[in-house]
Backbone as a printed PyTorch tensor [residue, N CA C, xyz], in Angstrom:
tensor([[[120.7450, 130.2340, 164.4750],
         [119.6150, 129.9790, 163.5720],
         [120.0620, 129.9800, 162.1120]],

        [[120.8690, 130.9810, 161.7790],
         [121.3590, 131.0890, 160.3980],
         [122.2080, 129.8850, 160.0310]],

        [[123.0550, 129.4430, 160.9860],
         [123.9070, 128.2750, 160.7380],
         [123.0620, 127.0320, 160.5020]],

        [[121.9660, 126.9060, 161.2530],
         [121.0790, 125.7520, 161.1030],
         [120.4380, 125.7370, 159.7270]],

        [[120.0080, 126.9270, 159.2500],
         [119.3970, 127.0110, 157.9220],
         [120.3850, 126.6350, 156.8230]],

        [[121.6230, 127.0580, 157.0120],
         [122.6600, 126.7140, 156.0280],
         [122.8750, 125.2120, 155.9810]],

        [[122.8930, 124.5710, 157.1520],
         [123.0770, 123.1170, 157.2100],
         [121.9230, 122.3880, 156.5370]],

        [[120.6960, 122.8900, 156.7610],
         [119.5230, 122.2830, 156.1140],
         [119.6220, 122.4200, 154.6060]],

        [[120.0250, 123.6170, 154.1530],
         [120.1560, 123.8620, 152.7130],
         [121.2020, 122.9300, 152.0920]],

        [[122.3270, 122.7710, 152.7770],
         [123.3800, 121.8770, 152.2680],
         [122.9030, 120.4340, 152.2460]],

        [[122.1190, 120.0630, 153.2400],
         [121.5890, 118.6930, 153.2770],
         [120.6540, 118.4450, 152.1070]],

        [[119.8510, 119.4640, 151.7790],
         [118.9450, 119.3400, 150.6280],
         [119.7280, 119.1800, 149.3370]],

        [[120.7880, 119.9850, 149.2030],
         [121.6220, 119.8860, 148.0070],
         [122.2660, 118.5100, 147.9020]],

        [[122.7770, 118.0030, 149.0120],
         [123.4390, 116.6930, 149.0050],
         [122.4490, 115.5970, 148.6660]],

        [[121.2310, 115.7080, 149.2110],
         [120.2310, 114.6790, 148.9430],
         [119.7590, 114.7020, 147.5120]],

        [[119.6550, 115.8950, 146.9260],
         [119.1510, 115.9910, 145.5580],
         [120.1220, 115.4240, 144.5420]],

        [[121.4070, 115.2970, 144.9270],
         [122.3940, 114.7420, 143.9950],
         [122.0590, 113.3170, 143.6330]],

        [[121.3770, 112.6200, 144.5530],
         [121.0170, 111.2190, 144.2960],
         [119.5400, 111.0630, 143.9850]],

        [[118.8010, 112.1930, 143.8390],
         [117.3590, 112.1380, 143.6670],
         [116.9400, 111.8800, 142.2290]],

        [[117.8620, 111.9800, 141.2870],
         [117.4960, 111.7110, 139.9010],
         [117.0610, 110.2510, 139.7600]],

        [[116.3760, 109.9670, 138.6840],
         [115.7880, 108.6410, 138.4970],
         [116.4050, 107.9250, 137.3010]],

        [[116.7300, 106.6510, 137.4970],
         [117.1900, 105.8090, 136.3970],
         [115.9620, 105.1980, 135.7450]],

        [[115.7450, 105.5200, 134.4820],
         [114.5830, 104.9970, 133.7680],
         [114.8720, 103.6410, 133.1340]],

        [[115.7970, 103.6430, 132.1890],
         [116.1240, 102.4100, 131.4750],
         [117.6250, 102.2190, 131.4460]],

        [[118.0340, 100.9900, 131.6430],
         [119.4520, 100.6370, 131.6210],
         [119.6880,  99.7520, 130.3920]],

        [[120.3340, 100.3110, 129.3900],
         [120.6440,  99.5670, 128.1730],
         [122.0870,  99.0480, 128.2580]],

        [[122.2600,  97.7790, 127.9580],
         [123.6020,  97.1920, 127.9550],
         [123.8250,  96.4990, 126.6190]],

        [[124.8840,  96.8910, 125.9390],
         [125.2110,  96.2620, 124.6540],
         [126.5930,  95.6470, 124.7450]],

        [[126.6810,  94.3630, 124.3820],
         [127.9520,  93.6440, 124.3880],
         [128.3270,  93.2870, 122.9540]],

        [[129.5480,  93.5850, 122.5980],
         [130.0620,  93.2160, 121.2870],
         [131.1760,  92.1940, 121.4760]],

        [[130.9100,  90.9590, 121.0590],
         [131.8780,  89.8800, 121.2240],
         [132.7410,  89.7340, 119.9810]],

        [[134.0390,  89.5010, 120.1890],
         [134.9150,  89.2690, 119.0450],
         [135.1410,  87.7720, 118.8470]],

        [[135.9740,  87.4250, 117.8930],
         [136.1860,  86.0190, 117.5370],
         [136.9050,  85.2290, 118.6220]],

        [[137.4730,  85.9280, 119.6130],
         [138.1690,  85.2520, 120.7160],
         [137.3210,  85.2070, 121.9790]],

        [[136.0750,  85.6400, 121.8830],
         [135.1780,  85.6160, 123.0250],
         [135.3040,  86.8140, 123.9420]],

        [[136.1600,  87.7740, 123.6010],
         [136.3170,  88.9640, 124.4350],
         [135.2050,  89.9720, 124.1290]],

        [[134.9330,  90.8200, 125.1330],
         [133.7800,  91.6990, 124.9990],
         [134.1040,  93.1620, 125.2040]],

        [[133.4900,  93.9660, 124.3540],
         [133.3790,  95.4070, 124.5830],
         [131.9600,  95.6030, 125.1020]],

        [[131.8270,  96.2450, 126.2620],
         [130.5110,  96.4000, 126.8740],
         [130.1870,  97.8860, 127.0150]],

        [[128.9940,  98.2540, 126.5710],
         [128.5450,  99.6430, 126.6400],
         [127.2540,  99.6760, 127.4480]],

        [[127.3130, 100.3190, 128.6120],
         [126.1300, 100.4530, 129.4620],
         [125.6310, 101.8920, 129.3780]],

        [[124.3550, 102.0420, 129.0350],
         [123.7630, 103.3730, 128.9290],
         [122.6620, 103.5230, 129.9680]],

        [[122.7980, 104.5640, 130.7810],
         [121.8400, 104.8420, 131.8460],
         [120.9850, 106.0280, 131.4270]],

        [[119.7310, 105.7530, 131.1290],
         [118.8010, 106.8110, 130.7070],
         [118.2010, 107.4400, 131.9620]],

        [[118.4520, 108.7360, 132.1680],
         [118.1180, 109.3930, 133.4260],
         [116.9930, 110.4100, 133.2830]],

        [[116.3110, 110.6410, 134.4020],
         [115.3360, 111.7320, 134.5010],
         [115.7710, 112.6660, 135.6130]],

        [[115.8290, 113.9700, 135.3060],
         [116.1490, 114.9890, 136.2990],
         [114.8610, 115.7290, 136.6310]],

        [[114.5900, 115.9290, 137.9160],
         [113.3260, 116.5220, 138.3360],
         [113.4080, 118.0350, 138.5220]],

        [[114.6060, 118.5850, 138.3220],
         [114.7380, 120.0410, 138.4280],
         [116.0110, 120.4840, 137.7190]],

        [[116.0680, 121.7600, 137.3940],
         [117.2770, 122.3130, 136.8010],
         [118.4490, 122.2400, 137.7770]],

        [[118.1350, 122.3110, 139.0560],
         [119.1810, 122.2210, 140.0730],
         [119.8510, 120.8500, 140.0370]],

        [[119.0370, 119.7970, 139.9140],
         [119.5850, 118.4440, 139.8200],
         [120.5070, 118.3150, 138.6080]],

        [[120.0520, 118.8490, 137.4820],
         [120.8470, 118.7620, 136.2650],
         [122.1510, 119.5340, 136.4270]],

        [[122.0780, 120.7030, 137.0410],
         [123.2790, 121.4970, 137.2510],
         [124.2660, 120.7630, 138.1650]],

        [[123.7580, 120.1460, 139.2040],
         [124.6150, 119.3740, 140.0950],
         [125.2610, 118.2090, 139.3510]],

        [[124.4730, 117.5900, 138.4930],
         [124.9930, 116.4430, 137.7510],
         [126.1090, 116.8720, 136.8050]],

        [[125.9500, 118.0360, 136.2020],
         [127.0170, 118.5520, 135.3480],
         [128.3150, 118.6720, 136.1440]],

        [[128.1730, 119.1240, 137.3880],
         [129.3450, 119.2280, 138.2460],
         [129.9850, 117.8820, 138.5150]],

        [[129.1480, 116.8450, 138.7110],
         [129.6690, 115.5080, 138.9480],
         [130.3660, 114.9500, 137.7080]],

        [[129.8350, 115.2880, 136.5340],
         [130.4660, 114.8400, 135.2820],
         [131.8870, 115.3680, 135.2010]],

        [[132.0430, 116.6340, 135.5560],
         [133.3710, 117.2490, 135.5240],
         [134.2680, 116.7090, 136.6340]],

        [[133.6800, 116.5390, 137.8150],
         [134.4510, 116.1080, 138.9880],
         [134.8690, 114.6360, 138.9050]],

        [[133.9330, 113.7780, 138.5170],
         [134.2020, 112.3330, 138.5220],
         [134.9200, 111.8470, 137.2730]],

        [[134.7170, 112.5490, 136.1720],
         [135.3560, 112.1690, 134.9050],
         [135.0790, 110.6910, 134.6050]],

        [[136.1340, 109.8720, 134.4280],
         [135.9440, 108.4530, 134.1180],
         [136.2500, 107.5420, 135.3020]],

        [[136.2090, 108.1130, 136.5090],
         [136.4520, 107.3060, 137.7160],
         [135.1810, 106.5560, 138.1020]],

        [[135.1610, 105.2480, 137.8660],
         [133.9830, 104.4510, 138.1990],
         [133.7140, 104.4660, 139.6960]],

        [[134.7600, 104.3950, 140.5010],
         [134.5890, 104.3980, 141.9580],
         [133.9280, 105.6870, 142.4320]],

        [[134.3430, 106.8110, 141.8730],
         [133.7560, 108.0910, 142.2610],
         [132.2800, 108.1560, 141.8730]],

        [[131.9590, 107.6830, 140.6770],
         [130.5690, 107.6830, 140.2250],
         [129.7030, 106.8010, 141.1190]],

        [[130.2320, 105.6380, 141.5000],
         [129.4400, 104.7110, 142.3130],
         [129.1560, 105.2810, 143.6940]],

        [[130.0910, 106.0550, 144.2400],
         [129.8680, 106.6940, 145.5390],
         [128.6950, 107.6690, 145.4490]],

        [[128.6450, 108.4500, 144.3760],
         [127.5840, 109.4480, 144.2150],
         [126.2640, 108.8330, 143.7610]],

        [[126.3470, 107.8160, 142.9100],
         [125.1570, 107.1890, 142.3360],
         [125.3400, 105.6720, 142.3790]],

        [[124.8710, 105.0160, 143.4390],
         [125.1040, 103.5720, 143.6410],
         [124.6400, 102.6790, 142.4920]],

        [[123.6880, 103.1580, 141.6740],
         [123.2250, 102.3320, 140.5540],
         [124.2550, 102.2560, 139.4210]],

        [[125.2600, 103.1410, 139.4910],
         [126.2170, 103.2290, 138.3870],
         [127.4740, 102.4210, 138.6910]],

        [[127.5910, 101.2750, 138.0590],
         [128.8000, 100.4510, 138.1570],
         [128.7670,  99.4110, 137.0370]],

        [[129.9010,  98.9180, 136.6000],
         [129.9250,  97.9270, 135.5180],
         [129.3470,  96.5960, 135.9740]],

        [[128.2250,  96.2050, 135.4060],
         [127.5270,  94.9930, 135.8410],
         [128.3160,  93.7150, 135.5790]],

        [[129.2620,  93.7820, 134.6520],
         [129.9710,  92.5480, 134.2870],
         [131.4520,  92.6110, 134.6540]],

        [[131.7390,  93.3410, 135.7230],
         [133.1270,  93.4420, 136.2090],
         [133.2890,  92.6180, 137.4770]],

        [[133.4350,  93.2730, 138.6290],
         [133.7260,  92.5810, 139.8860],
         [132.7240,  91.4860, 140.2240]],

        [[131.4370,  91.7720, 140.0400],
         [130.3990,  90.7970, 140.4000],
         [130.5140,  89.5130, 139.5980]],

        [[131.1370,  89.5960, 138.4390],
         [131.3240,  88.4160, 137.5900],
         [132.7480,  87.8900, 137.6760]],

        [[133.5540,  88.4820, 138.5540],
         [134.9460,  88.0370, 138.6920],
         [135.8380,  88.5290, 137.5830]],

        [[135.4450,  89.6050, 136.9060],
         [136.2200,  90.1400, 135.7890],
         [136.9700,  91.4070, 136.1800]],

        [[138.1030,  91.6130, 135.5400],
         [138.8530,  92.8520, 135.6850],
         [138.7470,  93.6420, 134.3910]],

        [[138.6920,  94.9580, 134.5300],
         [138.5530,  95.8100, 133.3530],
         [139.9100,  96.0860, 132.7220]],

        [[139.9240,  96.0600, 131.4030],
         [141.1320,  96.3840, 130.6580],
         [141.2050,  97.8960, 130.4290]],

        [[140.0370,  98.4990, 130.2260],
         [139.9420,  99.9490, 130.0400],
         [138.4910, 100.3500, 130.2200]],

        [[138.2530, 101.6120, 130.6130],
         [136.8760, 102.0790, 130.7920],
         [136.7880, 103.5740, 130.5260]],

        [[135.5960, 104.0060, 130.0820],
         [135.3660, 105.4100, 129.7460],
         [133.9460, 105.7850, 130.1760]],

        [[133.7740, 107.0180, 130.6490],
         [132.4660, 107.5120, 131.0560],
         [132.1750, 108.8080, 130.3060]],

        [[130.9940, 108.8950, 129.7070],
         [130.5790, 110.1080, 128.9990],
         [129.1240, 110.4210, 129.3380]],

        [[128.7440, 111.6900, 129.1670],
         [127.3640, 112.1080, 129.4290],
         [126.8300, 112.8840, 128.2460]],

        [[125.7210, 112.3950, 127.7090],
         [125.0240, 113.0850, 126.6230],
         [123.8720, 113.8570, 127.2460]],

        [[124.0630, 115.1660, 127.4290],
         [123.0490, 115.9610, 128.1270],
         [121.7480, 116.0430, 127.3450]],

        [[121.8540, 116.1260, 126.0360],
         [120.6370, 116.2300, 125.2170],
         [119.7680, 114.9860, 125.3730]],

        [[120.4090, 113.8120, 125.4000],
         [119.6770, 112.5510, 125.5380],
         [119.4810, 112.1520, 126.9980]],

        [[120.0750, 112.9270, 127.9170],
         [120.0100, 112.6030, 129.3490],
         [120.5020, 111.1740, 129.5980]],

        [[121.6180, 110.8470, 128.9890],
         [122.1440, 109.4820, 129.0760],
         [123.5990, 109.4810, 129.5250]],

        [[123.8600, 108.7330, 130.5800],
         [125.2110, 108.5350, 131.0800],
         [125.7060, 107.1950, 130.5430]],

        [[126.8710, 107.1980, 129.8980],
         [127.3690, 105.9860, 129.2390],
         [128.6770, 105.5210, 129.8640]],

        [[128.7350, 104.2220, 130.1300],
         [129.9420, 103.5770, 130.6370],
         [130.3740, 102.5330, 129.6080]],

        [[131.5430, 102.7240, 129.0550],
         [132.0820, 101.7750, 128.0790],
         [133.3330, 101.1400, 128.6660]],

        [[133.4230,  99.8140, 128.5620],
         [134.5990,  99.1460, 129.1080],
         [134.9090,  97.8470, 128.3770]],

        [[136.1380,  97.4050, 128.5780],
         [136.6160,  96.1650, 127.9830],
         [137.0610,  95.2330, 129.1120]],

        [[136.8030,  93.9460, 128.9530],
         [137.1530,  92.9570, 129.9710],
         [138.4370,  92.2440, 129.5710]],

        [[139.3100,  92.0200, 130.5540],
         [140.6140,  91.4110, 130.2660],
         [140.4870,  89.9910, 129.7170]],

        [[139.7350,  89.1420, 130.4100],
         [139.6390,  87.7430, 129.9930],
         [138.4120,  87.5410, 129.0920]],

        [[138.3560,  86.4450, 128.3500],
         [137.1990,  86.2010, 127.4730],
         [135.8790,  86.1690, 128.2440]],

        [[134.8650,  86.7560, 127.6470],
         [133.5200,  86.7640, 128.2250],
         [132.7940,  85.4670, 127.8820]],

        [[133.0420,  84.9700, 126.6810],
         [132.4920,  83.6870, 126.2330],
         [133.6310,  82.6730, 126.1520]],

        [[133.3110,  81.3990, 126.3890],
         [134.3350,  80.3480, 126.3740],
         [133.9330,  79.2390, 125.4080]],

        [[134.9390,  78.5380, 124.9230],
         [134.6890,  77.4330, 123.9910],
         [134.1770,  76.2150, 124.7580]],

        [[133.0550,  75.6860, 124.3040],
         [132.4950,  74.4760, 124.9100],
         [132.8560,  73.2380, 124.1000]],

        [[132.9180,  73.3980, 122.7850],
         [133.2700,  72.2740, 121.9120],
         [133.9680,  72.8310, 120.6770]],

        [[135.1030,  72.2400, 120.3350],
         [135.8550,  72.6910, 119.1640],
         [136.1520,  71.4940, 118.2810]],

        [[135.6190,  71.5110, 117.0740],
         [135.8090,  70.4360, 116.1150],
         [136.1850,  71.0330, 114.7630]],

        [[136.6640,  70.2100, 113.8580],
         [137.0690,  70.7400, 112.5460],
         [135.9610,  71.5000, 111.8160]],

        [[134.7170,  71.1270, 112.0570],
         [133.6130,  71.7420, 111.3300],
         [133.1720,  73.0890, 111.9000]],

        [[133.2000,  73.2080, 113.2310],
         [132.6970,  74.4310, 113.8620],
         [133.1290,  74.4770, 115.3210]],

        [[132.9280,  75.6410, 115.9210],
         [133.2350,  75.8280, 117.3370],
         [131.9650,  76.2620, 118.0620]],

        [[131.6640,  75.5770, 119.1490],
         [130.5050,  75.9190, 119.9690],
         [130.9810,  76.7430, 121.1620]],

        [[130.4190,  77.9520, 121.3010],
         [130.7800,  78.8620, 122.3860],
         [129.6230,  78.9780, 123.3690]],

        [[129.9440,  79.2740, 124.6210],
         [128.9140,  79.5070, 125.6270],
         [129.3080,  80.6870, 126.5110]],

        [[128.2980,  81.3950, 127.0020],
         [128.5220,  82.4710, 127.9630],
         [128.1180,  81.9310, 129.3330]],

        [[129.0710,  81.7190, 130.2380],
         [128.7540,  81.1380, 131.5530],
         [127.7590,  81.9870, 132.3320]],

        [[126.8840,  81.3370, 133.0740],
         [125.9270,  82.0650, 133.8980],
         [126.6240,  82.9510, 134.9300]],

        [[127.8350,  82.5790, 135.3150],
         [128.5770,  83.3680, 136.3060],
         [128.8480,  84.7910, 135.8230]],

        [[128.8070,  85.0060, 134.5050],
         [129.0010,  86.3570, 133.9800],
         [127.8650,  87.2960, 134.3840]],

        [[126.7470,  86.7130, 134.7980],
         [125.5940,  87.5210, 135.2150],
         [125.5220,  87.6160, 136.7360]],

        [[126.6900,  87.5370, 137.3840],
         [126.7600,  87.5580, 138.8370],
         [126.0630,  88.7440, 139.4820]],

        [[126.0780,  89.9000, 138.8310],
         [125.4400,  91.0980, 139.3860],
         [123.9280,  90.9430, 139.4780]],

        [[123.3810,  89.9700, 138.7600],
         [121.9340,  89.7750, 138.7280],
         [121.4910,  88.5010, 139.4540]],

        [[122.4210,  87.8140, 140.0890],
         [122.0860,  86.5500, 140.7460],
         [121.6220,  86.8010, 142.1810]],

        [[120.4300,  86.2840, 142.4940],
         [119.8650,  86.3600, 143.8370],
         [119.3200,  84.9910, 144.2080]],

        [[119.8830,  84.3890, 145.2400],
         [119.4340,  83.0700, 145.6990],
         [119.3520,  82.0750, 144.5400]],

        [[120.4430,  81.9720, 143.8140],
         [120.6020,  81.0100, 142.7050],
         [119.7500,  81.3220, 141.4790]],

        [[119.0480,  82.4400, 141.4870],
         [118.2590,  82.8380, 140.3290],
         [118.8950,  84.0500, 139.6590]],

        [[118.8570,  84.0590, 138.3310],
         [119.3170,  85.2230, 137.5720],
         [118.0960,  86.0790, 137.2800]],

        [[118.0830,  87.2840, 137.8410],
         [116.9260,  88.1710, 137.7000],
         [117.3410,  89.4340, 136.9460]],

        [[116.8530,  89.5500, 135.7220],
         [117.1060,  90.7370, 134.9090],
         [115.8910,  91.6580, 135.0440]],

        [[116.0430,  92.8630, 135.6090],
         [114.8880,  93.7460, 135.8250],
         [114.1820,  94.1430, 134.5290]],

        [[112.9360,  94.5780, 134.6820],
         [112.1470,  94.9940, 133.5270],
         [112.7500,  96.2080, 132.8310]],

        [[113.4250,  97.0770, 133.6020],
         [113.9740,  98.2910, 132.9970],
         [115.3930,  98.1000, 132.4730]],

        [[115.8460,  96.8520, 132.4310],
         [117.1810,  96.5370, 131.9150],
         [117.0570,  95.7670, 130.6100]],

        [[117.7400,  96.2460, 129.5900],
         [117.7350,  95.5840, 128.2770],
         [119.1710,  95.2510, 127.9120]],

        [[119.4570,  93.9600, 127.7880],
         [120.8090,  93.5000, 127.4520],
         [120.7970,  92.9500, 126.0350]],

        [[121.6660,  93.4860, 125.2100],
         [121.7760,  93.0040, 123.8350],
         [123.1860,  92.4760, 123.6270]],

        [[123.2790,  91.2090, 123.2400],
         [124.5670,  90.5610, 123.0100],
         [124.7500,  90.4010, 121.5030]],

        [[125.7450,  91.0800, 120.9630],
         [126.0500,  90.9800, 119.5410],
         [127.2000,  89.9880, 119.3490]],

        [[126.9040,  88.8970, 118.6820],
         [127.8950,  87.8590, 118.4460],
         [128.8320,  88.2840, 117.3160]],

        [[129.9540,  87.5830, 117.1680],
         [130.8170,  87.8740, 116.0110],
         [130.0110,  87.7690, 114.7180]],

        [[130.4580,  88.4590, 113.6890],
         [129.6950,  88.5180, 112.4350],
         [129.3980,  87.1380, 111.8520]],

        [[130.2770,  86.1740, 112.1220],
         [130.0430,  84.8220, 111.6040],
         [129.4740,  83.8950, 112.6670]],

        [[128.9690,  84.4770, 113.7660],
         [128.3680,  83.6810, 114.8280],
         [126.8800,  83.4960, 114.6180]],

        [[126.3440,  82.3970, 115.1460],
         [124.9210,  82.1090, 115.0060],
         [124.3780,  81.6380, 116.3380]],

        [[123.3950,  82.3800, 116.8740],
         [122.8030,  82.0130, 118.1530],
         [121.9970,  80.7330, 118.0200]],

        [[121.9070,  79.9950, 119.1130],
         [121.1230,  78.7610, 119.1430],
         [119.8600,  79.0080, 119.9630]],

        [[118.7980,  79.5220, 119.3420],
         [117.5960,  79.9430, 120.0720],
         [116.8650,  78.8150, 120.7760]],

        [[117.0100,  77.5820, 120.3170],
         [116.2830,  76.4730, 120.9350],
         [116.7960,  76.1470, 122.3310]],

        [[117.9810,  76.6350, 122.6770],
         [118.5880,  76.2830, 123.9530],
         [118.4470,  77.3590, 125.0200]],

        [[117.9330,  78.5260, 124.6780],
         [117.8560,  79.6160, 125.6490],
         [116.4200,  79.7960, 126.1360]],

        [[116.2290,  80.4210, 127.3170],
         [114.8670,  80.6320, 127.8290],
         [113.9940,  81.3640, 126.8220]],

        [[112.7140,  81.0350, 126.8420],
         [111.7800,  81.6010, 125.8670],
         [111.6970,  83.1120, 125.9590]],

        [[111.9830,  83.6680, 127.1530],
         [111.8720,  85.1170, 127.3320],
         [112.9680,  85.8740, 126.5900]],

        [[114.0260,  85.1810, 126.2110],
         [115.0830,  85.8220, 125.4540],
         [114.7090,  85.8330, 123.9770]],

        [[115.2250,  86.8000, 123.2650],
         [114.9480,  86.8920, 121.8350],
         [116.2590,  86.7690, 121.0720]],

        [[116.3520,  85.7590, 120.2320],
         [117.5450,  85.5570, 119.4190],
         [117.1890,  85.7950, 117.9630]],

        [[117.9430,  86.6650, 117.3320],
         [117.7060,  86.9570, 115.9260],
         [119.0380,  87.1550, 115.2360]],

        [[119.3100,  86.3240, 114.2500],
         [120.5820,  86.4150, 113.5410],
         [121.7370,  86.1940, 114.4870]],

        [[122.6130,  87.1680, 114.5510],
         [123.7670,  87.0340, 115.4390],
         [123.6380,  87.9280, 116.6720]],

        [[122.3940,  88.1920, 117.1070],
         [122.1560,  88.9960, 118.3010],
         [121.1670,  88.3020, 119.2310]],

        [[121.3590,  88.5190, 120.5360],
         [120.4650,  87.9850, 121.5560],
         [120.0590,  89.1420, 122.4660]],

        [[118.7570,  89.2850, 122.7110],
         [118.2560,  90.3470, 123.5690],
         [117.6040,  89.7480, 124.8070]],

        [[117.9490,  90.2820, 125.9790],
         [117.4430,  89.7730, 127.2500],
         [116.8630,  90.9410, 128.0450]],

        [[115.6680,  90.7520, 128.6070],
         [115.0640,  91.8070, 129.4210],
         [113.9400,  91.2320, 130.2720]],

        [[113.8830,  91.6450, 131.5300],
         [112.7660,  91.2970, 132.3920],
         [112.5150,  89.8120, 132.5640]],

        [[113.5410,  89.0340, 132.8450],
         [113.3440,  87.5990, 133.0170],
         [113.9070,  87.1300, 134.3560]],

        [[113.3900,  86.0060, 134.8160],
         [113.9200,  85.3110, 135.9830],
         [114.1450,  83.8650, 135.5890]],

        [[115.3710,  83.3900, 135.7430],
         [115.7010,  82.0340, 135.3180],
         [116.8470,  81.4970, 136.1750]],

        [[116.9630,  80.1750, 136.2090],
         [118.1020,  79.5860, 136.9140],
         [119.1820,  79.1270, 135.9470]],

        [[118.9810,  79.4010, 134.6560],
         [119.9520,  78.9870, 133.6540],
         [119.7680,  79.7900, 132.3800]],

        [[120.7090,  80.6770, 132.0810],
         [120.6210,  81.4740, 130.8560],
         [120.8950,  80.6200, 129.6240]],

        [[121.8620,  79.7220, 129.7270],
         [122.1660,  78.7690, 128.6580],
         [122.3740,  79.4500, 127.3080]],

        [[123.2140,  80.4770, 127.2850],
         [123.4720,  81.2010, 126.0400],
         [124.6120,  80.5280, 125.2890]],

        [[124.3000,  80.0510, 124.0910],
         [125.2930,  79.3710, 123.2670],
         [125.2140,  79.8910, 121.8300]],

        [[126.3460,  79.8090, 121.1560],
         [126.3530,  80.1680, 119.7500],
         [127.4450,  79.3840, 119.0250]],

        [[127.2740,  79.2850, 117.7310],
         [128.1910,  78.5110, 116.8950],
         [128.9010,  79.4240, 115.9170]],

        [[130.2010,  79.1970, 115.7690],
         [130.9690,  79.8380, 114.7140],
         [131.4580,  78.7390, 113.7760]],

        [[130.9580,  78.7750, 112.5600],
         [131.3090,  77.7410, 111.5970],
         [132.6760,  78.0050, 110.9890]],

        [[133.3280,  76.9180, 110.6520],
         [134.6110,  76.9980, 109.9610],
         [134.3840,  76.6630, 108.4950]],

        [[135.3190,  77.0020, 107.6160],
         [135.1440,  76.6810, 106.1910],
         [134.8460,  75.2010, 106.0010]],

        [[133.7290,  74.9050, 105.3590],
         [133.3240,  73.5140, 105.1830],
         [132.3340,  73.4110, 104.0370]],

        [[131.8180,  72.2310, 103.8410],
         [130.8750,  72.0040, 102.7550],
         [129.5430,  72.6560, 103.0870]],

        [[128.7730,  73.0850, 102.0880],
         [127.4970,  73.7670, 102.3100],
         [126.4870,  72.9230, 103.0650]],

        [[126.6910,  71.6120, 103.1300],
         [125.6960,  70.7460, 103.7530],
         [125.7930,  70.7110, 105.2670]],

        [[126.7810,  71.4020, 105.8570],
         [126.9670,  71.3510, 107.3070],
         [125.7680,  71.9680, 108.0320]],

        [[125.2840,  71.2840, 109.0790],
         [124.1490,  71.7400, 109.8750],
         [124.6230,  72.0560, 111.2840]],

        [[124.6060,  73.3430, 111.6940],
         [125.1220,  73.7390, 113.0010],
         [124.3110,  73.1550, 114.1450]],

        [[122.9910,  72.9820, 113.9350],
         [122.1660,  72.4430, 115.0050],
         [122.4490,  70.9620, 115.2190]],

        [[122.7340,  70.2430, 114.1480],
         [123.1000,  68.8390, 114.2680],
         [124.4340,  68.7190, 114.9890]],

        [[125.3360,  69.6660, 114.7400],
         [126.6370,  69.6800, 115.4000],
         [126.4890,  69.7620, 116.9150]],

        [[125.5680,  70.5970, 117.3760],
         [125.3430,  70.7520, 118.8170],
         [124.7920,  69.4740, 119.4210]],

        [[123.9330,  68.7550, 118.6690],
         [123.3460,  67.5230, 119.2030],
         [124.3320,  66.3740, 119.2260]],

        [[125.3330,  66.4150, 118.3360],
         [126.2780,  65.2930, 118.2600],
         [127.0770,  65.1250, 119.5420]]])
């Protein structure tokens, strides 16, 4: 009888390790002039008991920066723009901010995240292939959940082309924000101008 109670208690402990709730998943991408990306994924968590939080502290110490170990314990935790998009990581780091209840995964991708679509003396047109959103593709549709917020920060001299992206996306200056959309084509493009005369029109360049 005592052995049975111990097994039940251990089962409860094991189950509670995965009982915490993911509230919001923030993803921030910082693109450089070569199209490479630094990606920071922040998982905002809710713990339903002090026991859950204590167990999680143990996992932070045990798993450290091992993405594979974290994914075994918490299936929602994995780099969305790595394997599913055909990318390999150059480096990755995992940290936990207990005060903010936020688990952060920061990583760099080996190959460029954005690719050149058109390169001319006046400017360069870049695009982010839809295949980069492989983790969100279901039956040919790209589905970004309501609790996921993706912010793409373009190079400082980059300019988003808002007329070409789905209306649900928000483009402002050199940043694009995506959340809660379903589409069959993200069509994310941006222009980096080269030194030229003030009369150059980036939107006309795209139409040419």
